[in-house]
Amino acid sequence: LWVLVSCAGLYWVVFNRVDAPSAPLLLAIGAVAIAAQAGFDLVGGVVLMPVPLASIRTFLPHWLRGALGHTLALATVGMLSAISLRLTGGFGAGVAVAMVALALGRRHVLRAIAGAATKARMYDGAAMLTVAVNDPAFTGGIVGFGSRAKILSPESWLATLPKPELDAEVCRRQWQIANAMAGRTFVLLLVWSLMGTLSGTYLFDLAQRTPAAALFGHACWMTLWAFTSLLVLPVLSRRAVFAADRAAAESGHDPRNWIVRFAHLVGEDGNLNNAVQTIFYPVPSTERRLEHLTR
């Protein structure tokens, strides 16, 4: 839906003779977007989530907080982009500042949107951050860069996972930290996003349009660029998953049980259609991960 809407928006920017969208039109677009996304969120958050499923009464307060935080984040990025356009004639500076701020403030964003604070603790002599969240599909990750990077893990994993499986996942993430995967990924995404920003500004001559039309066109184009990212970047993501699995195995851990359990935890295990899985799933299926582990 958002790809089609963005295509329509770009068509309007390029071929409509009106320099800027009117205020009523912008309000109408915003209302339709919020209503459509709310429907998607409701189906995804209540019907399609892995067990245990949340009730509507449990889901709605968390959704309202998350939706408000997400909207404020998008609005902040929009304001930075508008300021960047005014001061530099393009959106690149605003995009770079927004990405750096989001990368450095991930813990704060998590707390604002999910209402969950991180806690520092030790696990087998290694520093770790944990967070209590109700979303069973939340998997944490790596917070920070370089020597300051730490593993972020759901508290429920430490309480419920068998120790051999938890050790395997901790080893995988320690390998990611040792190989500076977080920093390398950030640099790649920053370059990729700036490429999209500059190409969109040039292709649609956004710098020469009114600020409202330029910002609207920029938002539509970057939505399409983000969709392109889903088609291109998972190639690198899947390779990293395979490499981390192998690193855990070579360190003396057996990640096979964890690989099987992971798919059940997040409620997603690739797709039977190889083309769909290759294009749309950044995390390979259990079958593919186990197959690559034995090669």
mmCIF file of C-alpha atoms in Angstrom:
data_model
loop_
_atom_site.group_PDB
_atom_site.id
_atom_site.type_symbol
_atom_site.label_atom_id
_atom_site.label_comp_id
_atom_site.label_asym_id
_atom_site.label_seq_id
_atom_site.Cartn_x
_atom_site.Cartn_y
_atom_site.Cartn_z
ATOM 1 C CA LEU A 1 0.000 0.000 0.000
ATOM 2 C CA TRP A 2 2.666 2.524 0.984
ATOM 3 C CA VAL A 3 4.660 1.801 -2.168
ATOM 4 C CA LEU A 4 1.591 2.546 -4.292
ATOM 5 C CA VAL A 5 0.754 5.659 -2.262
ATOM 6 C CA SER A 6 4.333 6.907 -2.618
ATOM 7 C CA CYS A 7 4.271 6.339 -6.368
ATOM 8 C CA ALA A 8 1.045 8.330 -6.580
ATOM 9 C CA GLY A 9 2.581 11.091 -4.451
ATOM 10 C CA LEU A 10 5.638 11.359 -6.691
ATOM 11 C CA TYR A 11 3.404 11.451 -9.756
ATOM 12 C CA TRP A 12 1.502 14.330 -8.175
ATOM 13 C CA VAL A 13 4.716 16.216 -7.362
ATOM 14 C CA VAL A 14 6.097 15.814 -10.883
ATOM 15 C CA PHE A 15 2.992 16.428 -12.979
ATOM 16 C CA ASN A 16 0.704 18.587 -10.816
ATOM 17 C CA ARG A 17 1.058 22.260 -11.613
ATOM 18 C CA VAL A 18 0.156 23.321 -8.082
ATOM 19 C CA ASP A 19 3.387 24.149 -6.263
ATOM 20 C CA ALA A 20 2.405 22.838 -2.823
ATOM 21 C CA PRO A 21 -0.251 20.547 -1.368
ATOM 22 C CA SER A 22 -3.023 22.428 0.352
ATOM 23 C CA ALA A 23 -3.532 22.108 4.107
ATOM 24 C CA PRO A 24 -6.848 20.200 3.753
ATOM 25 C CA LEU A 25 -5.200 17.766 1.331
ATOM 26 C CA LEU A 26 -2.292 17.159 3.716
ATOM 27 C CA LEU A 27 -4.723 16.563 6.602
ATOM 28 C CA ALA A 28 -6.745 14.151 4.491
ATOM 29 C CA ILE A 29 -3.609 12.250 3.465
ATOM 30 C CA GLY A 30 -2.485 12.079 7.097
ATOM 31 C CA ALA A 31 -5.866 10.839 8.325
ATOM 32 C CA VAL A 32 -6.040 8.108 5.673
ATOM 33 C CA ALA A 33 -2.455 7.056 6.399
ATOM 34 C CA ILE A 34 -3.069 6.807 10.154
ATOM 35 C CA ALA A 35 -6.302 4.860 9.691
ATOM 36 C CA ALA A 36 -4.729 2.414 7.226
ATOM 37 C CA GLN A 37 -1.631 1.848 9.362
ATOM 38 C CA ALA A 38 -3.750 1.392 12.477
ATOM 39 C CA GLY A 39 -5.606 -1.418 10.698
ATOM 40 C CA PHE A 40 -2.347 -3.090 9.725
ATOM 41 C CA ASP A 41 -1.016 -2.729 13.274
ATOM 42 C CA LEU A 42 -4.182 -4.201 14.769
ATOM 43 C CA VAL A 43 -4.055 -7.298 12.571
ATOM 44 C CA GLY A 44 -0.316 -7.727 13.054
ATOM 45 C CA GLY A 45 -0.283 -7.012 16.778
ATOM 46 C CA VAL A 46 -3.330 -9.004 17.851
ATOM 47 C CA VAL A 47 -3.936 -11.692 15.228
ATOM 48 C CA LEU A 48 -0.582 -12.544 13.640
ATOM 49 C CA MET A 49 1.797 -12.204 16.593
ATOM 50 C CA PRO A 50 3.367 -15.385 18.037
ATOM 51 C CA VAL A 51 1.789 -16.783 21.184
ATOM 52 C CA PRO A 52 0.919 -15.680 23.785
ATOM 53 C CA LEU A 53 -1.442 -13.378 21.901
ATOM 54 C CA ALA A 54 -2.314 -10.066 23.553
ATOM 55 C CA SER A 55 -5.900 -9.051 24.157
ATOM 56 C CA ILE A 56 -7.258 -5.842 22.681
ATOM 57 C CA ARG A 57 -7.242 -4.205 26.132
ATOM 58 C CA THR A 58 -3.575 -5.079 26.575
ATOM 59 C CA PHE A 59 -2.592 -4.203 23.020
ATOM 60 C CA LEU A 60 -4.196 -0.765 22.671
ATOM 61 C CA PRO A 61 -2.309 1.137 25.445
ATOM 62 C CA HIS A 62 1.031 -0.169 24.168
ATOM 63 C CA TRP A 63 0.039 0.588 20.578
ATOM 64 C CA LEU A 64 -0.984 4.160 21.422
ATOM 65 C CA ARG A 65 2.351 4.826 23.095
ATOM 66 C CA GLY A 66 4.286 3.249 20.242
ATOM 67 C CA ALA A 67 2.270 5.044 17.572
ATOM 68 C CA LEU A 68 2.771 8.402 19.302
ATOM 69 C CA GLY A 69 6.517 7.826 19.716
ATOM 70 C CA HIS A 70 6.887 6.692 16.115
ATOM 71 C CA THR A 71 4.906 9.674 14.833
ATOM 72 C CA LEU A 72 7.010 12.106 16.872
ATOM 73 C CA ALA A 73 10.187 10.476 15.546
ATOM 74 C CA LEU A 74 8.974 10.872 11.962
ATOM 75 C CA ALA A 75 7.949 14.462 12.634
ATOM 76 C CA THR A 76 11.402 15.209 14.071
ATOM 77 C CA VAL A 77 13.077 13.717 10.999
ATOM 78 C CA GLY A 78 10.749 15.822 8.845
ATOM 79 C CA MET A 79 11.711 18.998 10.700
ATOM 80 C CA LEU A 80 15.415 18.193 10.389
ATOM 81 C CA SER A 81 14.906 17.591 6.677
ATOM 82 C CA ALA A 82 13.074 20.906 6.268
ATOM 83 C CA ILE A 83 15.840 22.772 8.106
ATOM 84 C CA SER A 84 18.456 20.999 5.993
ATOM 85 C CA LEU A 85 16.652 21.990 2.787
ATOM 86 C CA ARG A 86 16.509 25.617 3.861
ATOM 87 C CA LEU A 87 20.148 25.859 4.956
ATOM 88 C CA THR A 88 21.896 23.623 2.425
ATOM 89 C CA GLY A 89 19.479 23.262 -0.493
ATOM 90 C CA GLY A 90 19.154 19.512 0.064
ATOM 91 C CA PHE A 91 18.105 16.861 2.544
ATOM 92 C CA GLY A 92 21.439 15.074 3.030
ATOM 93 C CA ALA A 93 22.546 16.905 6.177
ATOM 94 C CA GLY A 94 19.186 16.362 7.874
ATOM 95 C CA VAL A 95 19.188 12.656 7.031
ATOM 96 C CA ALA A 96 22.744 12.242 8.371
ATOM 97 C CA VAL A 97 21.958 14.044 11.646
ATOM 98 C CA ALA A 98 18.762 12.013 12.126
ATOM 99 C CA MET A 99 20.528 8.700 11.507
ATOM 100 C CA VAL A 100 23.383 9.494 13.904
ATOM 101 C CA ALA A 101 20.905 10.596 16.591
ATOM 102 C CA LEU A 102 18.794 7.454 16.191
ATOM 103 C CA ALA A 103 21.866 5.207 16.264
ATOM 104 C CA LEU A 104 23.303 6.806 19.406
ATOM 105 C CA GLY A 105 19.935 7.087 21.160
ATOM 106 C CA ARG A 106 18.540 3.609 20.558
ATOM 107 C CA ARG A 107 18.081 2.914 24.270
ATOM 108 C CA HIS A 108 16.157 6.174 24.685
ATOM 109 C CA VAL A 109 14.001 5.468 21.641
ATOM 110 C CA LEU A 110 13.231 2.018 23.024
ATOM 111 C CA ARG A 111 12.171 3.506 26.337
ATOM 112 C CA ALA A 112 10.051 6.216 24.706
ATOM 113 C CA ILE A 113 8.211 3.877 22.341
ATOM 114 C CA ALA A 114 8.016 0.668 24.411
ATOM 115 C CA GLY A 115 8.159 2.181 27.893
ATOM 116 C CA ALA A 116 10.961 -0.237 28.770
ATOM 117 C CA ALA A 117 14.194 0.782 30.494
ATOM 118 C CA THR A 118 17.412 -1.159 30.002
ATOM 119 C CA LYS A 119 19.309 -2.646 32.940
ATOM 120 C CA ALA A 120 23.024 -3.441 33.101
ATOM 121 C CA ARG A 121 24.053 -6.880 34.299
ATOM 122 C CA MET A 122 26.805 -9.442 33.922
ATOM 123 C CA TYR A 123 26.483 -12.773 32.163
ATOM 124 C CA ASP A 124 29.381 -15.193 32.422
ATOM 125 C CA GLY A 125 31.759 -12.302 33.009
ATOM 126 C CA ALA A 126 30.519 -10.214 30.088
ATOM 127 C CA ALA A 127 28.606 -6.923 30.373
ATOM 128 C CA MET A 128 25.081 -7.093 29.014
ATOM 129 C CA LEU A 129 21.957 -4.961 28.878
ATOM 130 C CA THR A 130 18.533 -6.477 29.459
ATOM 131 C CA VAL A 131 15.062 -5.070 28.937
ATOM 132 C CA ALA A 132 11.635 -6.349 29.969
ATOM 133 C CA VAL A 133 9.205 -6.170 27.051
ATOM 134 C CA ASN A 134 5.907 -7.911 26.399
ATOM 135 C CA ASP A 135 6.489 -8.370 22.681
ATOM 136 C CA PRO A 136 7.535 -12.017 22.166
ATOM 137 C CA ALA A 137 9.095 -11.105 18.810
ATOM 138 C CA PHE A 138 11.512 -8.598 20.388
ATOM 139 C CA THR A 139 15.059 -9.967 20.064
ATOM 140 C CA GLY A 140 17.273 -7.100 21.252
ATOM 141 C CA GLY A 141 20.570 -6.741 19.410
ATOM 142 C CA ILE A 142 23.755 -4.704 19.745
ATOM 143 C CA VAL A 143 23.751 -1.241 21.356
ATOM 144 C CA GLY A 144 26.659 1.120 20.830
ATOM 145 C CA PHE A 145 29.776 0.961 18.696
ATOM 146 C CA GLY A 146 33.333 -0.253 19.082
ATOM 147 C CA SER A 147 34.589 -1.006 22.576
ATOM 148 C CA ARG A 148 31.434 0.513 24.102
ATOM 149 C CA ALA A 149 29.088 -1.867 22.285
ATOM 150 C CA LYS A 150 26.987 -4.143 24.472
ATOM 151 C CA ILE A 151 24.579 -6.995 23.930
ATOM 152 C CA LEU A 152 20.911 -6.078 24.464
ATOM 153 C CA SER A 153 18.765 -9.075 25.356
ATOM 154 C CA PRO A 154 15.149 -9.571 26.464
ATOM 155 C CA GLU A 155 14.979 -10.389 30.168
ATOM 156 C CA SER A 156 12.672 -13.292 29.393
ATOM 157 C CA TRP A 157 15.448 -15.047 27.491
ATOM 158 C CA LEU A 158 17.716 -15.097 30.526
ATOM 159 C CA ALA A 159 14.893 -16.451 32.660
ATOM 160 C CA THR A 160 13.484 -19.107 30.330
ATOM 161 C CA LEU A 161 16.038 -20.197 27.728
ATOM 162 C CA PRO A 162 18.158 -23.299 28.370
ATOM 163 C CA LYS A 163 21.703 -22.183 29.148
ATOM 164 C CA PRO A 164 23.322 -23.915 26.119
ATOM 165 C CA GLU A 165 20.963 -22.056 23.773
ATOM 166 C CA LEU A 166 21.477 -18.720 25.515
ATOM 167 C CA ASP A 167 25.247 -19.253 25.456
ATOM 168 C CA ALA A 168 25.099 -19.897 21.710
ATOM 169 C CA GLU A 169 23.219 -16.641 21.065
ATOM 170 C CA VAL A 170 25.505 -14.641 23.374
ATOM 171 C CA CYS A 171 28.483 -16.064 21.488
ATOM 172 C CA ARG A 172 26.916 -15.046 18.174
ATOM 173 C CA ARG A 173 26.495 -11.473 19.385
ATOM 174 C CA GLN A 174 29.977 -11.321 20.884
ATOM 175 C CA TRP A 175 31.272 -12.300 17.456
ATOM 176 C CA GLN A 176 29.264 -9.432 15.949
ATOM 177 C CA ILE A 177 30.795 -6.976 18.438
ATOM 178 C CA ALA A 178 34.317 -8.329 17.880
ATOM 179 C CA ASN A 179 33.911 -7.841 14.124
ATOM 180 C CA ALA A 180 32.453 -4.325 14.499
ATOM 181 C CA MET A 181 29.274 -5.395 12.725
ATOM 182 C CA ALA A 182 27.196 -2.606 14.292
ATOM 183 C CA GLY A 183 29.550 0.137 13.114
ATOM 184 C CA ARG A 184 30.005 -1.367 9.656
ATOM 185 C CA THR A 185 26.247 -1.727 9.283
ATOM 186 C CA PHE A 186 25.658 1.875 10.329
ATOM 187 C CA VAL A 187 28.191 3.206 7.807
ATOM 188 C CA LEU A 188 26.616 1.094 5.070
ATOM 189 C CA LEU A 189 23.107 2.315 5.901
ATOM 190 C CA LEU A 190 24.254 5.928 6.153
ATOM 191 C CA VAL A 191 25.872 5.779 2.704
ATOM 192 C CA TRP A 192 22.853 3.965 1.285
ATOM 193 C CA SER A 193 20.406 6.518 2.695
ATOM 194 C CA LEU A 194 22.471 9.463 1.461
ATOM 195 C CA MET A 195 22.591 7.875 -2.000
ATOM 196 C CA GLY A 196 18.800 7.683 -1.948
ATOM 197 C CA THR A 197 18.442 11.239 -0.685
ATOM 198 C CA LEU A 198 20.757 12.737 -3.296
ATOM 199 C CA SER A 199 19.323 10.709 -6.173
ATOM 200 C CA GLY A 200 15.741 11.646 -5.283
ATOM 201 C CA THR A 201 16.583 15.326 -4.948
ATOM 202 C CA TYR A 202 18.268 15.259 -8.362
ATOM 203 C CA LEU A 203 15.733 13.092 -10.224
ATOM 204 C CA PHE A 204 12.696 15.091 -9.141
ATOM 205 C CA ASP A 205 14.378 18.491 -8.898
ATOM 206 C CA LEU A 206 13.144 18.811 -5.322
ATOM 207 C CA ALA A 207 15.506 21.628 -4.379
ATOM 208 C CA GLN A 208 13.758 23.912 -6.896
ATOM 209 C CA ARG A 209 10.247 23.273 -5.575
ATOM 210 C CA THR A 210 8.419 24.897 -2.710
ATOM 211 C CA PRO A 211 9.464 23.537 0.721
ATOM 212 C CA ALA A 212 6.126 21.749 1.227
ATOM 213 C CA ALA A 213 6.198 20.052 -2.178
ATOM 214 C CA ALA A 214 9.905 19.205 -1.800
ATOM 215 C CA LEU A 215 9.409 17.623 1.625
ATOM 216 C CA PHE A 216 6.360 15.690 0.428
ATOM 217 C CA GLY A 217 8.249 14.398 -2.615
ATOM 218 C CA HIS A 218 11.263 13.537 -0.450
ATOM 219 C CA ALA A 219 9.083 11.485 1.910
ATOM 220 C CA CYS A 220 7.502 9.577 -0.979
ATOM 221 C CA TRP A 221 10.841 8.904 -2.660
ATOM 222 C CA MET A 222 12.547 7.715 0.538
ATOM 223 C CA THR A 223 9.641 5.342 1.169
ATOM 224 C CA LEU A 224 10.343 3.764 -2.208
ATOM 225 C CA TRP A 225 14.078 3.784 -1.454
ATOM 226 C CA ALA A 226 13.422 1.987 1.839
ATOM 227 C CA PHE A 227 11.393 -0.625 -0.029
ATOM 228 C CA THR A 228 14.320 -1.079 -2.400
ATOM 229 C CA SER A 229 16.480 -1.616 0.676
ATOM 230 C CA LEU A 230 14.270 -4.558 1.664
ATOM 231 C CA LEU A 231 15.000 -6.132 -1.700
ATOM 232 C CA VAL A 232 18.765 -5.498 -1.775
ATOM 233 C CA LEU A 233 20.251 -5.373 1.724
ATOM 234 C CA PRO A 234 18.972 -8.742 3.071
ATOM 235 C CA VAL A 235 21.608 -10.401 0.866
ATOM 236 C CA LEU A 236 24.227 -9.035 3.269
ATOM 237 C CA SER A 237 22.080 -9.684 6.340
ATOM 238 C CA ARG A 238 21.664 -13.377 5.550
ATOM 239 C CA ARG A 239 25.408 -13.827 5.088
ATOM 240 C CA ALA A 240 25.999 -12.287 8.500
ATOM 241 C CA VAL A 241 23.486 -14.676 10.088
ATOM 242 C CA PHE A 242 25.245 -17.692 8.574
ATOM 243 C CA ALA A 243 28.648 -16.385 9.668
ATOM 244 C CA ALA A 244 27.490 -15.787 13.256
ATOM 245 C CA ASP A 245 26.008 -19.294 13.443
ATOM 246 C CA ARG A 246 29.294 -20.783 12.267
ATOM 247 C CA ALA A 247 31.290 -18.640 14.704
ATOM 248 C CA ALA A 248 29.228 -19.988 17.608
ATOM 249 C CA ALA A 249 29.764 -23.570 16.432
ATOM 250 C CA GLU A 250 33.515 -23.046 16.027
ATOM 251 C CA SER A 251 33.660 -21.633 19.570
ATOM 252 C CA GLY A 252 32.393 -24.914 20.988
ATOM 253 C CA HIS A 253 28.677 -24.119 21.183
ATOM 254 C CA ASP A 254 25.956 -26.047 19.388
ATOM 255 C CA PRO A 255 23.533 -23.458 17.971
ATOM 256 C CA ARG A 256 21.168 -25.942 16.314
ATOM 257 C CA ASN A 257 18.568 -26.059 19.106
ATOM 258 C CA TRP A 258 18.688 -22.284 19.384
ATOM 259 C CA ILE A 259 18.188 -21.862 15.638
ATOM 260 C CA VAL A 260 15.071 -24.044 15.813
ATOM 261 C CA ARG A 261 13.711 -22.210 18.862
ATOM 262 C CA PHE A 262 14.396 -18.752 17.417
ATOM 263 C CA ALA A 263 11.848 -19.175 14.632
ATOM 264 C CA HIS A 264 9.158 -20.069 17.188
ATOM 265 C CA LEU A 265 10.058 -17.107 19.399
ATOM 266 C CA VAL A 266 9.686 -14.528 16.642
ATOM 267 C CA GLY A 267 6.780 -16.285 14.906
ATOM 268 C CA GLU A 268 8.470 -16.304 11.514
ATOM 269 C CA ASP A 269 10.409 -18.959 9.637
ATOM 270 C CA GLY A 270 11.012 -17.752 6.113
ATOM 271 C CA ASN A 271 8.730 -18.799 3.280
ATOM 272 C CA LEU A 272 8.225 -21.990 1.319
ATOM 273 C CA ASN A 273 8.612 -20.010 -1.890
ATOM 274 C CA ASN A 274 12.358 -19.615 -2.462
ATOM 275 C CA ALA A 275 11.929 -16.378 -4.425
ATOM 276 C CA VAL A 276 9.796 -14.781 -1.698
ATOM 277 C CA GLN A 277 12.209 -15.894 1.014
ATOM 278 C CA THR A 278 15.233 -14.615 -0.887
ATOM 279 C CA ILE A 279 13.686 -11.195 -1.501
ATOM 280 C CA PHE A 280 11.693 -10.404 1.626
ATOM 281 C CA TYR A 281 13.214 -12.315 4.565
ATOM 282 C CA PRO A 282 16.428 -10.866 6.043
ATOM 283 C CA VAL A 283 16.688 -13.760 8.522
ATOM 284 C CA PRO A 284 17.041 -17.100 6.710
ATOM 285 C CA SER A 285 14.702 -19.957 7.515
ATOM 286 C CA THR A 286 15.612 -22.623 10.063
ATOM 287 C CA GLU A 287 16.178 -25.111 7.278
ATOM 288 C CA ARG A 288 18.661 -22.865 5.468
ATOM 289 C CA ARG A 289 20.538 -21.946 8.647
ATOM 290 C CA LEU A 290 20.953 -25.583 9.630
ATOM 291 C CA GLU A 291 21.995 -26.468 6.086
ATOM 292 C CA HIS A 292 24.703 -23.774 6.000
ATOM 293 C CA LEU A 293 25.897 -24.781 9.465
ATOM 294 C CA THR A 294 26.819 -28.255 8.246
ATOM 295 C CA ARG A 295 28.643 -27.154 5.097
#
